[in-house]
Each structure stands twice: as structure tokens, then as C-alpha cells.
Short mmCIF file of C-alpha atoms in Angstrom, two decimals:
data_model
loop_
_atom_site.label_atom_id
_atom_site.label_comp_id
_atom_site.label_asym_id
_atom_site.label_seq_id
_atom_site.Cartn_x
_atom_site.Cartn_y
_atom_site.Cartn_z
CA UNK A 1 43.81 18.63 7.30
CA UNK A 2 46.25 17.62 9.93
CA UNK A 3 49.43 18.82 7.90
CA UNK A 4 47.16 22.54 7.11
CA UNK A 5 46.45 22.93 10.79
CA UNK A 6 50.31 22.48 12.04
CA UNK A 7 51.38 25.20 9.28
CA UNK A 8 48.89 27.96 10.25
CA UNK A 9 50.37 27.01 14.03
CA UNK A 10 53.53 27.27 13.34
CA UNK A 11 53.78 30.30 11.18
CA UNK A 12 50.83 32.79 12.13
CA UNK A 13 50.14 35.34 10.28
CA UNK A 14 51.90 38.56 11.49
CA UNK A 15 49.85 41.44 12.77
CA UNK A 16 48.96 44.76 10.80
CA UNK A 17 50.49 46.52 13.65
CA UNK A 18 54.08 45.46 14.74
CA UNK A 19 53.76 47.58 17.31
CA UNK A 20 51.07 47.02 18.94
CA UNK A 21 51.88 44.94 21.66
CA UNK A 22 54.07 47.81 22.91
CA UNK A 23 51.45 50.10 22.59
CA UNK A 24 50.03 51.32 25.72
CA UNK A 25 46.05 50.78 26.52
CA UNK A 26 45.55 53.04 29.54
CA UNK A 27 44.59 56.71 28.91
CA UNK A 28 46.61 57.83 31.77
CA UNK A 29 49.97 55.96 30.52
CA UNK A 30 49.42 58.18 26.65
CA UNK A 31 48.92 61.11 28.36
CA UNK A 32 51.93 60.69 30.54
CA UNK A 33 54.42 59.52 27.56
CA UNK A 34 52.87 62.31 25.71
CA UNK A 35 53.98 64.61 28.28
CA UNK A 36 57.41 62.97 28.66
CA UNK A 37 57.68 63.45 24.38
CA UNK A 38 56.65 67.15 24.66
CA UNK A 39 59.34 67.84 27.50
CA UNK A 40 62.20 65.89 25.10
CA UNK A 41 61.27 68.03 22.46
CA UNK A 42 61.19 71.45 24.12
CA UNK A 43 63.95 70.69 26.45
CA UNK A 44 65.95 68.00 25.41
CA UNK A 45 66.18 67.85 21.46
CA UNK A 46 68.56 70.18 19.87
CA UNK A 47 68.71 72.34 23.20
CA UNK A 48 71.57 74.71 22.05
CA UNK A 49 70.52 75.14 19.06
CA UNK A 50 71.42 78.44 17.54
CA UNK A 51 68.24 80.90 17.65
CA UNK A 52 69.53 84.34 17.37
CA UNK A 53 66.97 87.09 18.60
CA UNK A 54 66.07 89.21 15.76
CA UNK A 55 66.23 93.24 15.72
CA UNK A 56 62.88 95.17 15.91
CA UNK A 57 61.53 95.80 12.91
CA UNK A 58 62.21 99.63 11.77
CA UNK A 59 58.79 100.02 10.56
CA UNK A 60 56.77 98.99 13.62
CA UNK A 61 54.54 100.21 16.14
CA UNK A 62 57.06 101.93 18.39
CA UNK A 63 60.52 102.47 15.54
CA UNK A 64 58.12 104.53 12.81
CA UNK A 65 57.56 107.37 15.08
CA UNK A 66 61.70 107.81 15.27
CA UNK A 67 64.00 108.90 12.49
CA UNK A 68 67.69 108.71 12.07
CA UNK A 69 70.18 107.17 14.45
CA UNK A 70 67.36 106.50 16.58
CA UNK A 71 65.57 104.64 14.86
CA UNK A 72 68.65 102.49 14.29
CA UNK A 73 68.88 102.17 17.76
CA UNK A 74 65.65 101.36 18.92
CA UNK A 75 65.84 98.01 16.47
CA UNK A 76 68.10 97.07 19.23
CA UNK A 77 66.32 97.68 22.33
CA UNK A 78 65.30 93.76 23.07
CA UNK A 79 68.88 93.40 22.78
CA UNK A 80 69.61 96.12 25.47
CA UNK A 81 67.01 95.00 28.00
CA UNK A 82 68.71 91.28 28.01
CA UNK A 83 72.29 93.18 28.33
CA UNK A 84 70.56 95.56 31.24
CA UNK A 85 69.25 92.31 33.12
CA UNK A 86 72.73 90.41 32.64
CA UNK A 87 73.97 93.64 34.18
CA UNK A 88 71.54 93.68 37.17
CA UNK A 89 72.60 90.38 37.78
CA UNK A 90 76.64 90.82 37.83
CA UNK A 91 75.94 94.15 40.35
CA UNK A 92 73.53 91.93 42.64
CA UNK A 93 76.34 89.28 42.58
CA UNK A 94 79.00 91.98 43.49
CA UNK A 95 77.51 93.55 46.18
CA UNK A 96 76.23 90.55 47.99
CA UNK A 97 79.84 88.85 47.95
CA UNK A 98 82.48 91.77 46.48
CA UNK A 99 85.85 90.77 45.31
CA UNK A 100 87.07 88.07 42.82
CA UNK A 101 84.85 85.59 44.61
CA UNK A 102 81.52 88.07 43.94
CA UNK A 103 82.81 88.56 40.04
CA UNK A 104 82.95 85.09 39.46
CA UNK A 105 79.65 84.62 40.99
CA UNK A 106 78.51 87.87 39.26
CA UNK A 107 80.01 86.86 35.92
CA UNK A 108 78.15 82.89 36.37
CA UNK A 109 75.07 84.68 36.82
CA UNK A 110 74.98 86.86 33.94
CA UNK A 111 76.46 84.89 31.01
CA UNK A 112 72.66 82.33 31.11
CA UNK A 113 70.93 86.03 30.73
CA UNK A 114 73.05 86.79 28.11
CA UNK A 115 72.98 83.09 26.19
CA UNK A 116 69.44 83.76 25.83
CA UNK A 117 70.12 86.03 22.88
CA UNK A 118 71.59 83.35 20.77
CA UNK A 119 70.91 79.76 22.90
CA UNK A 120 67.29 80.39 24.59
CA UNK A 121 67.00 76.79 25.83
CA UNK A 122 70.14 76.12 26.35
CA UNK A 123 70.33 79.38 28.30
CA UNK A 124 67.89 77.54 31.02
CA UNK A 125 70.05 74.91 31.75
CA UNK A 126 73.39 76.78 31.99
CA UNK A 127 70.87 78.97 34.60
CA UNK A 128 70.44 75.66 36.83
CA UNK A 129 74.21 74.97 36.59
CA UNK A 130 75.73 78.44 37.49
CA UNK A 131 73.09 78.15 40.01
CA UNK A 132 74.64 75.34 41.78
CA UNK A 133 77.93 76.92 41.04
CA UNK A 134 77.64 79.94 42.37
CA UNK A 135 75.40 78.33 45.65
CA UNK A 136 78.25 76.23 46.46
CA UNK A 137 81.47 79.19 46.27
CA UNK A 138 78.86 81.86 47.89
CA UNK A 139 78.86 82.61 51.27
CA UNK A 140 75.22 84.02 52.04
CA UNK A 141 73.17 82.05 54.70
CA UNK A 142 69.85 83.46 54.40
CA UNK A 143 69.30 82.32 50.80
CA UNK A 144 69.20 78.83 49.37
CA UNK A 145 69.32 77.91 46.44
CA UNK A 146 69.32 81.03 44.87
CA UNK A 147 71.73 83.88 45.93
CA UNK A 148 70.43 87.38 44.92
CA UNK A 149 72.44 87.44 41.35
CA UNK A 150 70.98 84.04 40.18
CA UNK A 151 68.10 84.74 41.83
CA UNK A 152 67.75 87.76 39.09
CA UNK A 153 69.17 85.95 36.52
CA UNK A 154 67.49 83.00 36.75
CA UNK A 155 63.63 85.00 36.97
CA UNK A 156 64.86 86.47 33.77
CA UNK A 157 66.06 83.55 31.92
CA UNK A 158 62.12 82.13 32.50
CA UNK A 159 60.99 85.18 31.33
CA UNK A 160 63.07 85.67 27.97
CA UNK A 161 62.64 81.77 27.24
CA UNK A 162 58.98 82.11 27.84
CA UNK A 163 58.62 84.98 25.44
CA UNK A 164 60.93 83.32 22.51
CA UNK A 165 59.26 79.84 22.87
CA UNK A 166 55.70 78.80 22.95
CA UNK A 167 53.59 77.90 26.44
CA UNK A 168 54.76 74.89 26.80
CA UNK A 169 57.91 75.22 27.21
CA UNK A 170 57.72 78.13 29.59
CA UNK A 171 55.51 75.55 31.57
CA UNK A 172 58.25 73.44 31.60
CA UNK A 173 61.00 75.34 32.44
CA UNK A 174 59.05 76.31 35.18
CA UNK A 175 57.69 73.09 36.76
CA UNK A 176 61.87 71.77 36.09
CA UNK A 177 62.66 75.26 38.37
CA UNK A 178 60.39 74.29 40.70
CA UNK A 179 62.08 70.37 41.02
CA UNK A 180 64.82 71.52 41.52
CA UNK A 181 64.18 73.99 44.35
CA UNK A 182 62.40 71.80 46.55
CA UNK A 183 65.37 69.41 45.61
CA UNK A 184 67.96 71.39 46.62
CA UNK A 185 66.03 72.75 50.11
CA UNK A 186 64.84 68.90 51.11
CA UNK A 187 68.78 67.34 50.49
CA UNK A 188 71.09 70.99 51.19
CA UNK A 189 69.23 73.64 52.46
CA UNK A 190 69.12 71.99 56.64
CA UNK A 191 72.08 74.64 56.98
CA UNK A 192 70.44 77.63 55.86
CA UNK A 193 68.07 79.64 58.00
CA UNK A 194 66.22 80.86 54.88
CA UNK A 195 65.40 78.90 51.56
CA UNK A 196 63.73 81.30 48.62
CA UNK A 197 62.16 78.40 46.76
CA UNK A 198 58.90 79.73 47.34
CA UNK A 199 59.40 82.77 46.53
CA UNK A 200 61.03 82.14 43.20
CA UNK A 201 57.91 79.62 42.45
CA UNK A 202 55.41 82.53 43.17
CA UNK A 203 56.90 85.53 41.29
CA UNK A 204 58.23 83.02 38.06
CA UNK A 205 54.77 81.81 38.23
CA UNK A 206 53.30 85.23 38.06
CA UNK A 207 55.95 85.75 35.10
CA UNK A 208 54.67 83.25 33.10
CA UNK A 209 51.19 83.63 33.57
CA UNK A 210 51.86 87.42 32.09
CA UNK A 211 53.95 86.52 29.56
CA UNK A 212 51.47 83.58 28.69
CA UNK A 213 48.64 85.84 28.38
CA UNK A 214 50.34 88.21 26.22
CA UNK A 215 51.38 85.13 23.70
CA UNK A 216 47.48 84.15 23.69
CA UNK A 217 46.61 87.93 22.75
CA UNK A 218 49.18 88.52 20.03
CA UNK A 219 48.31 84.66 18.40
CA UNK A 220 44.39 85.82 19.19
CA UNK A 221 45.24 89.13 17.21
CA UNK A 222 47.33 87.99 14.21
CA UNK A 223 44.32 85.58 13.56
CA UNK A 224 42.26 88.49 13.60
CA UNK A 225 43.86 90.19 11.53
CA UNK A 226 44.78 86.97 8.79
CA UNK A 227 40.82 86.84 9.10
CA UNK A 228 40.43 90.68 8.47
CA UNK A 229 42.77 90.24 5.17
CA UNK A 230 40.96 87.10 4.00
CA UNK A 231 37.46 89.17 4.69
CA UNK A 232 38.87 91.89 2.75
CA UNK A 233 39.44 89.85 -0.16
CA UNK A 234 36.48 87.91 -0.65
CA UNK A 235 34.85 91.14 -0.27
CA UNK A 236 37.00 92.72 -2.82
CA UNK A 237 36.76 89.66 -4.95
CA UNK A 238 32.76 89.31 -4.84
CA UNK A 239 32.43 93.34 -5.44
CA UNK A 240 34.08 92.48 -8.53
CA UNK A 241 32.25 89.78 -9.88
CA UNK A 242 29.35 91.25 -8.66
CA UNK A 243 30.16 94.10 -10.99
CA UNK A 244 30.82 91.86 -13.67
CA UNK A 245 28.12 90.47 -13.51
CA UNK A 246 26.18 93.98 -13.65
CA UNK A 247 28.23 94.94 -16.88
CA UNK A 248 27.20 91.23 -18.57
CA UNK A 249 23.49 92.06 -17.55
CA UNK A 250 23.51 95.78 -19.23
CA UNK A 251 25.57 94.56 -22.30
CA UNK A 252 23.27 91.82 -22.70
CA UNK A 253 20.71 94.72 -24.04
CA UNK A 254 23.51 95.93 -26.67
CA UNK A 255 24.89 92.99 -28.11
CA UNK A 256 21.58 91.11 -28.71
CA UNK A 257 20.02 94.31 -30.21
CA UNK A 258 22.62 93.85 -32.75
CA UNK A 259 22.36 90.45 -33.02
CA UNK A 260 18.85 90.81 -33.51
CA UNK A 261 19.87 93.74 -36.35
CA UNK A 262 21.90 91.27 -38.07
CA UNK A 263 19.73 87.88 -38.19
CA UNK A 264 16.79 90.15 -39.40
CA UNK A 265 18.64 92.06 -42.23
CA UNK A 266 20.42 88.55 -43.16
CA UNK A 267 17.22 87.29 -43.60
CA UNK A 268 16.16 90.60 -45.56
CA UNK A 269 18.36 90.44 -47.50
CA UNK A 270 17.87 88.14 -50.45
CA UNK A 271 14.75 89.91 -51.07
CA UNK A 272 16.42 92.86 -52.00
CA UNK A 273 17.98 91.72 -55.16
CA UNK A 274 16.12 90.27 -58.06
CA UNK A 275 16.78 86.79 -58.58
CA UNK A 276 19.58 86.27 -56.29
CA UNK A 277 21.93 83.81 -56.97
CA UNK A 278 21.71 80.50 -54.72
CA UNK A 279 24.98 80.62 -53.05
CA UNK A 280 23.99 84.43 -52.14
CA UNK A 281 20.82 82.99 -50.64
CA UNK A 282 22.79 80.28 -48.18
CA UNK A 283 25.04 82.77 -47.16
CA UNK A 284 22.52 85.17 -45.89
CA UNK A 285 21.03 82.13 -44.55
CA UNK A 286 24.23 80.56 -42.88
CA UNK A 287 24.50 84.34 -41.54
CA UNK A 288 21.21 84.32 -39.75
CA UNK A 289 21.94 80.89 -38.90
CA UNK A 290 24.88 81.64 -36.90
CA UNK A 291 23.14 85.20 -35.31
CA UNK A 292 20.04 83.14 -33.90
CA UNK A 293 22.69 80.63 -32.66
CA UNK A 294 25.08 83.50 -31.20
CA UNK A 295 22.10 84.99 -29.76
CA UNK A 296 20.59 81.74 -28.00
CA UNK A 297 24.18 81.12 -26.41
CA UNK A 298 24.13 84.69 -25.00
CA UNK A 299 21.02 84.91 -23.46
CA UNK A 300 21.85 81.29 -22.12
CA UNK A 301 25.38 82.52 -20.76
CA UNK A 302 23.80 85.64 -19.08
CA UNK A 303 21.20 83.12 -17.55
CA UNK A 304 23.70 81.74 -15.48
CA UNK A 305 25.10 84.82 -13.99
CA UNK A 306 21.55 86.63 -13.38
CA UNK A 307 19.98 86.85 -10.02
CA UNK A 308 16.46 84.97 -9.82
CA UNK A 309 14.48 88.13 -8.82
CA UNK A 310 16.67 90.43 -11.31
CA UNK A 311 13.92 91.77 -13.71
CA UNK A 312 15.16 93.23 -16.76
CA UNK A 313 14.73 97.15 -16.99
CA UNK A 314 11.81 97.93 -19.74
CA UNK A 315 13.86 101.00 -20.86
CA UNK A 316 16.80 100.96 -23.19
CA UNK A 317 20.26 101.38 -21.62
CA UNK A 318 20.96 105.20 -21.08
CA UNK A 319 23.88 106.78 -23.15
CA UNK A 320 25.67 110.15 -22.85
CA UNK A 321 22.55 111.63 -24.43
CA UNK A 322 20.19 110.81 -21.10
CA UNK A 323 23.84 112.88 -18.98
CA UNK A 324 21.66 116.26 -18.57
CA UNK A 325 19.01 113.99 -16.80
CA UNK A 326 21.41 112.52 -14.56
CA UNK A 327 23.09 116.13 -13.92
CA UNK A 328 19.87 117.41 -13.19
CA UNK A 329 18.82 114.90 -10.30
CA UNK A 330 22.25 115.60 -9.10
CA UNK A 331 21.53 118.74 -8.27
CA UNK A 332 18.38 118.16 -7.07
CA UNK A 333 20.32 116.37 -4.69
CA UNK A 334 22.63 118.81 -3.08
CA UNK A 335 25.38 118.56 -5.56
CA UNK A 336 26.53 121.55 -7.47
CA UNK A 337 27.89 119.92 -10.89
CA UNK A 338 28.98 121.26 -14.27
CA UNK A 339 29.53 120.42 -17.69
CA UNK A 340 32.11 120.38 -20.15
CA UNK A 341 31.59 118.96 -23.36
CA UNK A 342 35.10 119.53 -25.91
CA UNK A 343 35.58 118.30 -29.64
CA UNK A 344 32.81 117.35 -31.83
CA UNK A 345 30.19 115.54 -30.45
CA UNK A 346 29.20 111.96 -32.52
CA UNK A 347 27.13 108.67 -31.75
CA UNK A 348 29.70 106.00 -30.09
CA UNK A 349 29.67 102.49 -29.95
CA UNK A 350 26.62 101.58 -27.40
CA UNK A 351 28.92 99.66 -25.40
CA UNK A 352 31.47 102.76 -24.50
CA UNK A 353 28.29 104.77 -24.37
CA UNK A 354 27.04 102.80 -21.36
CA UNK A 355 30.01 102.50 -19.56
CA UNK A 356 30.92 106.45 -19.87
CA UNK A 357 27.31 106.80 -18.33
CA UNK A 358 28.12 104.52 -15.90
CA UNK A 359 31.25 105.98 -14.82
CA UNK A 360 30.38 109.67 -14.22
CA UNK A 361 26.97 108.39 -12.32
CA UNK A 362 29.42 106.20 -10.37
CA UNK A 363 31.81 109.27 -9.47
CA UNK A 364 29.24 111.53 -8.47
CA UNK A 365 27.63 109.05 -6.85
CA UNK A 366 31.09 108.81 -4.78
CA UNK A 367 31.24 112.64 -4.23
CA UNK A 368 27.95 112.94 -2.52
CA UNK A 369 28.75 109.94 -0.30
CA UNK A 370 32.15 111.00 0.72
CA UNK A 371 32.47 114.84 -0.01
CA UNK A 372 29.55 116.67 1.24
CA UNK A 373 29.05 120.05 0.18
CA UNK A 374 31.69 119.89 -2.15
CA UNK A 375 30.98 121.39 -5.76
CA UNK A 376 31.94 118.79 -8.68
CA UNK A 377 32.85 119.40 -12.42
CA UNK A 378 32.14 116.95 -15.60
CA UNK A 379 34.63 117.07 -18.69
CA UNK A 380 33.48 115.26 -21.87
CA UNK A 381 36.15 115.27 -24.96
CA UNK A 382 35.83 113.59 -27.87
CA UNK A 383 39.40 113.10 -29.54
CA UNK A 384 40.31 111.37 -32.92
CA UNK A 385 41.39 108.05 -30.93
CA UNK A 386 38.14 107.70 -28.53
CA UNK A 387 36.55 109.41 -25.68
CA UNK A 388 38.02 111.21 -22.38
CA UNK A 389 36.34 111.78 -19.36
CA UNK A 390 37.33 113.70 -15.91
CA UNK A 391 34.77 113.96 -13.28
CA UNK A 392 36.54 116.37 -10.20
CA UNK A 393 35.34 117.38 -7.04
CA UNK A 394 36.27 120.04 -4.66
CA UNK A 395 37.08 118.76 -0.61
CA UNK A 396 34.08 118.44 1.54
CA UNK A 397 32.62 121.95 3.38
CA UNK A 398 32.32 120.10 7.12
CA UNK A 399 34.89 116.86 7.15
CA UNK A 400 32.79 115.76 10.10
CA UNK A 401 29.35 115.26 7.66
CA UNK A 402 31.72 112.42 6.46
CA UNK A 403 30.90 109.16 7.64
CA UNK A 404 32.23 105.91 7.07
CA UNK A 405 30.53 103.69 4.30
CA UNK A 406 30.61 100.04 4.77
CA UNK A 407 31.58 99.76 0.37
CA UNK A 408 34.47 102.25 0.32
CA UNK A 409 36.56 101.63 -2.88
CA UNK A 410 33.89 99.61 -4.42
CA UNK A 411 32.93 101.78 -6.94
CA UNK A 412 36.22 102.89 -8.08
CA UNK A 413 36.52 98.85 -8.85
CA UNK A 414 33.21 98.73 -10.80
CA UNK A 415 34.76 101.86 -12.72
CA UNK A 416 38.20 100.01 -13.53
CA UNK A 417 36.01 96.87 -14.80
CA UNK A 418 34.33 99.22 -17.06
CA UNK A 419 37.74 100.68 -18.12
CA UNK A 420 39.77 97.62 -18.67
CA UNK A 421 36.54 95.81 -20.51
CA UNK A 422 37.28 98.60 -22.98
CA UNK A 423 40.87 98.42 -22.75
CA UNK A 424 41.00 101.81 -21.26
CA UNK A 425 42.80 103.56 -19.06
CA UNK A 426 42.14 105.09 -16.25
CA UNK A 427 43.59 106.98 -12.60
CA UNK A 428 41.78 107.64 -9.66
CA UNK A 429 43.68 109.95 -7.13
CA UNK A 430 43.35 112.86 -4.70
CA UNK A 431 43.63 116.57 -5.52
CA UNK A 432 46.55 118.91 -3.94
CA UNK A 433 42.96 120.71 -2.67
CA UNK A 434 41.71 117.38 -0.78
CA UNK A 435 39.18 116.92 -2.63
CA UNK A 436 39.29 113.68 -5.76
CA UNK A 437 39.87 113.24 -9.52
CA UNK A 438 38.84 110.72 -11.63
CA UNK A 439 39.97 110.34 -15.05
CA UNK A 440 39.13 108.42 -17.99
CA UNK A 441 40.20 107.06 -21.56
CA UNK A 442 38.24 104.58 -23.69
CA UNK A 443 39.55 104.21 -27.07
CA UNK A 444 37.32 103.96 -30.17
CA UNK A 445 38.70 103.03 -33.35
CA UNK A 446 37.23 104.79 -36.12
CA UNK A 447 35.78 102.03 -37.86
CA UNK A 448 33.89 101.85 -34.80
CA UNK A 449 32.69 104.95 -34.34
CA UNK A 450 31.46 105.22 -38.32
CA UNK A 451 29.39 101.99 -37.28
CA UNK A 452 27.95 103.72 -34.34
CA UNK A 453 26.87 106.60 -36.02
CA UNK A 454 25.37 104.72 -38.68
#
């Protein structure tokens, strides 16, 4: 016991933590390092690093409306602003001083302005040095610490920095500024009649509140807008299965009616021939086997994707038979519509039948929502290779009747489901006469279409 004791004293087991002895307990003391960490990263870490300022882009807000050379040119109007400042600054330099004294003071005020193209940060600290520089060869008496031209230069340094780094470091910048003003008017400013410290604090203050603000709105509106794009989508993405969901629900009707049509002739069958041989009789039976089985799995799969209160419609799916109907209660509705019908007219698979009666009730649907008073025209052709459809509508009589519906474009989707379930094809575009054309192939092999018309 004695030796087991003097081991766990003399070599203790090291902590999880090796640093936490040096880790500070006090709230106040994290904050403060925390705030001495943020300054050596916005200030101090790679402070001349090279951050060029980009050109405008030539398709924004402002450089769209242009063409040409101008538009060329106004991609470089940040950089012309910066050159105008740097510019303000040498003149306010040269007139307060004039001569080789007032262009070196002149030429120390503008080159921070100027670094802030390439050198942002870096630009803020060559501001406090040509500062000093140009305080100490200057002759003016009424201003300390800044002289007119670094006075300019250095409320535009603040500014630029502010708007090509993020709050925090314009806060910095700012509260340094201030440091050093009341710095220089406490130890050198007992010779000058006039120190603009104050002044400097208020307007850069005023600055950076603005510029601030206008970094909160554009991050505020960029997230709007990331949220408006991710809205979109899910929207656009539920629409779809939505409609896919629709399509399973009215196929669900055709495929089990010939499900149904096979198990019961499969099991028909054998009594149709006189003393059918055995292996005839298990492969009708194997063939009803795997019907019922097909059939249970689909009516299971379609339970998944139906709605609880969906009821199932007592009537059979409508076909291009039940299109005069439809016609008839558009008109009824304000639509004028016609009908074409080209090539000779034959039973089609029930599946392309729905979906072609889908399609033209979904495009005139689509004219009476968005083209008022327009006048619309249905084209039916039946071709060797499958079936074409073009449903076209005139422009609307009063634009102004048109009002904005909350599903735009969601029909045209449920159409290009229908299409590409089929693989179809399909185009949906305006007319030269503003008003919209939809048109439609679904190909039917003729092996098909003998099995639909039987």
C-alpha cells in the first residue's frame, strides 16, 4: 500500500486538458482576448495581402442598360471613384501648402487612397503613416493631426476598407483612428490652435454607420433571395411529384384493368380446349399466378403515394372519345375553341389516351387562366409512328384581365411528365402574335396500337 500510494504521488495522472490551467475563467478576460484575436486577424494577419477590387459586372443592375464602349467603361467606375478621391486628395494637399513641399504632401496623401484598390488593409495603415508624415513637413496651424489632404484621404480609406471588408473591421479601423487622434492631440497638438480629431470621429463614424447599414441590407437581401431560389425549387420539385403522383393514381385504373383482363382469361383459358395437356394447364396457372401477384404489388405501390381522403373516381378514365365533352364546357366557359382531327382515327393504347386528354384539358385550362378572351384551336393527327397534338391560342383581348396566378408553369410541368412518361416529345413556346403554342408527340408502336384496338 505504502509503495502504491508514493507512485500515484509522484507521477499523477496528466489532465485531459493541457491547457487548461492557462485557460482563462472570467467572462470578461474571453471576451477581451476574443476581441484582441478578432483585431489580429482583421488588422494584423496577412495585412497586405493582395485583394484586387474586381470590375463591375457587365450584366448588372446599372451596366445592362449601356451598350458598347460604355458598357466597357462603366465595369470600371469603382475603379474611377477611388482614382477621383486619390485626386481630391493630391489638389487639397496642393492648395493648402503649393510647391514641392504641397506635392509631396499631396502625393503621401493619395497613394493610401489608391492602395486600397489592390492592399485594402494595408491601405489603412500606410493612411496613419503618411498621416504623421505629412503632419510633421506641413505647415498649417489650425489643423492637427490631419491636414486637409489626409484629412480626405484618410475619410476615404475608412470608407473603401469598410465597404471591401466586413463590420468588423470597419469598427476597427475606426476605433484605431480614433486612438490615434486623441493620441496625437493629448502628446503634439499643445501648439496648434485647432485639432480636427473630433471632427474626423463624427463624420468617419457617420461613414461607417452608412456603409454598415448598406452591408446588413445587401447580406439581408442575398438571403432573401438564396431563400426565394430554394422556395422555388421545392415548389417546383413538389409540383412534380405531386403530378406524379396524379399520373400513378389515373394509370392505376389502366394497368390493373388489364391485369385483371389477363388473370381472368389465364384462368379461362384451359377450359377452352378439350383435354388440355397438364403443362398447358400450369402455365395458364403460373400466368394468373404472376397477374394476381403483379396486381397486389400495384395497388400496394399506389397505396403509398395516395392521399388519405383521395377517393377513387367511380367513372372510367376519359379518352379522346369524351374531347367533344370537354370542348363543349370550354365554351360554355368563355373560350372559343376548335377542332382539328387529321389521319385516320383508331383506338390507342389507354395509357396515351389519358395523357392526350390530359394535356389539351391542361392547355386550355392555361389559356383561360392566362389569355382571356383569346380564341384557341385543337389539332389531333394520327400518323403511322403515334399521335400529334397542338393546342394554340391567340394573345389575350384586354392584357390587364391578366392576373398573376400563384402556380404559373405548373401545368406545363404536369404536361412534360405526361410527355416524357411516354417518351415523347414535346415544346411549349410563345407565338410571333403573343399569344402560346403547345405541341405534342407521343409515339405508338404499331404493335401497340393493334392491341389497343383489339
Amino acid at each position: 500500500m505504502t509503495e502504491t500510494t508514493e507512485t500515484i504521488q509522484t507521477q499523477p495522472t496528466p489532465p485531459d486538458d493541457p491547457y487548461a490551467a492557462h485557460r482563462p475563467r472570467s467572462p470578461e478576460i474571453r471576451v477581451a482576448l476574443g476581441a484582441l484575436r478578432g483585431l489580429r486577424e482583421d488588422l494584423f494577419e496577412d495585412a497586405f495581402a493582395y485583394r484586387p477590387l474586381h470590375r463591375r459586372e457587365p450584366h448588372g443592375r446599372f451596366t445592362r442598360r449601356l451598350t458598347g464602349r460604355k458598357r466597357v467603361y462603366a465595369t470600371w467606375s469603382r475603379h474611377a471613384l477611388v482614382g477621383a478621391g486619390a485626386a481630391l486628395a493630391l489638389l487639397a494637399s496642393l492648395a493648402e501648402a503649393g510647391g514641392l513641399v504641397g506635392l509631396l504632401c499631396g502625393l503621401l496623401a493619395a497613394a493610401p487612397v489608391l492602395l486600397t484598390l489592390v492592399r485594402p488593409v494595408g491601405a489603412f495603415w500606410l493612411s496613419l503613416v503618411s498621416t504623421t508624415l505629412v503632419a510633421a513637413f506641413g505647415s498649417a496651424w489650425s489643423d492637427w493631426p490631419w491636414l486637409p489632404g489626409t484629412f480626405i484621404s484618410h475619410l476615404l480609406v475608412l470608407t473603401v476598407v469598410a465597404i471591401r471588408t466586413r463590420p468588423r473591421t470597419a469598427a476597427w479601423t475606426w476605433l484605431l483612428t480614433v486612438a490615434y487622434g486623441l493620441v496625437a492631440e493629448a502628446v503634439f497638438g499643445g501648439n496648434h490652435y485647432y485639432t480636427n480629431v473630433g471632427p474626423m470621429m463624427v463624420v468617419s463614424a457617420l461613414v461607417l454607420l452608412a456603409v454598415t447599414v448598406w452591408h446588413i441590407r445587401r447580406q439581408a437581401e442575398e438571403e432573401v433571395t438564396a431563400q426565394q431560389t430554394v422556395t422555388a425549387h421545392e415548389r417546383s420539385r413538389r409540383t412534380l411529384l405531386e403530378e406524379r403522383t396524379t399520373i400513378a393514381r389515373e394509370l392505376h385504373d389502366v394497368v390493373a384493368h388489364h391485369m385483371s383482363v389477363v388473370a381472368i382469361q389465364a384462368e379461362a383459358a384451359p377450359y377452352r380446349v378439350e383435354n388440355p395437356p397438364p403443362e398447358l394447364e400450369k402455365a395458364f396457372a403460373t400466368i394468373r399466378e404472376n397477374a394476381v401477384a403483379a396486381l397486389t404489388e400495384l395497388r400496394r405501390v399506389l397505396g403509398v403515394v395516395r392521399a388519405e381522403d383521395y377517393e377513387a373516381p367511380d367513372a372510367p378514365q376519359p379518352t379522346l372519345a369524351d374531347l367533344d365533352g370537354l370542348l363543349a364546357n370550354v365554351r360554355e366557359a368563355g373560350l372559343p375553341v376548335e377542332k382539328a382531327v387529321t389521319g385516320a382515327v383508331r383506338e390507342l393504347p389507354q395509357g396515351v389516351e389519358l395523357s392526350a386528354y390530359r394535356i389539351v384539358q391542361e392547355a386550355l385550362s392555361n389559356t383561360l387562366r392566362h389569355a382571356p378572351g383569346a380564341s384557341a384551336r385543337v389539332e389531333i393527327g394520327y400518323v403511322l409512328g403515334g399521335l400529334g397534338l397542338r393546342i394554340v391560342n391567340g394573345p389575350p383581348t384586354d392584357p390587364a384581365l391578366v392576373k398573376p396566378s400563384p402556380g404559373a408553369g405548373h401545368g406545363i410541368t404536369g404536361m412534360r411528365e405526361r410527355v416524357t412518361m411516354l417518351n415523347g416529345e414535346m415544346t411549349a413556346d410563345p407565338t410571333q402574335d403573343g399569344g402560346y403554342e403547345v405541341t405534342v408527340f407521343l409515339p405508338v408502336p404499331m404493335a401497340a396500337a393493334d392491341d389497343g384496338a383489339a
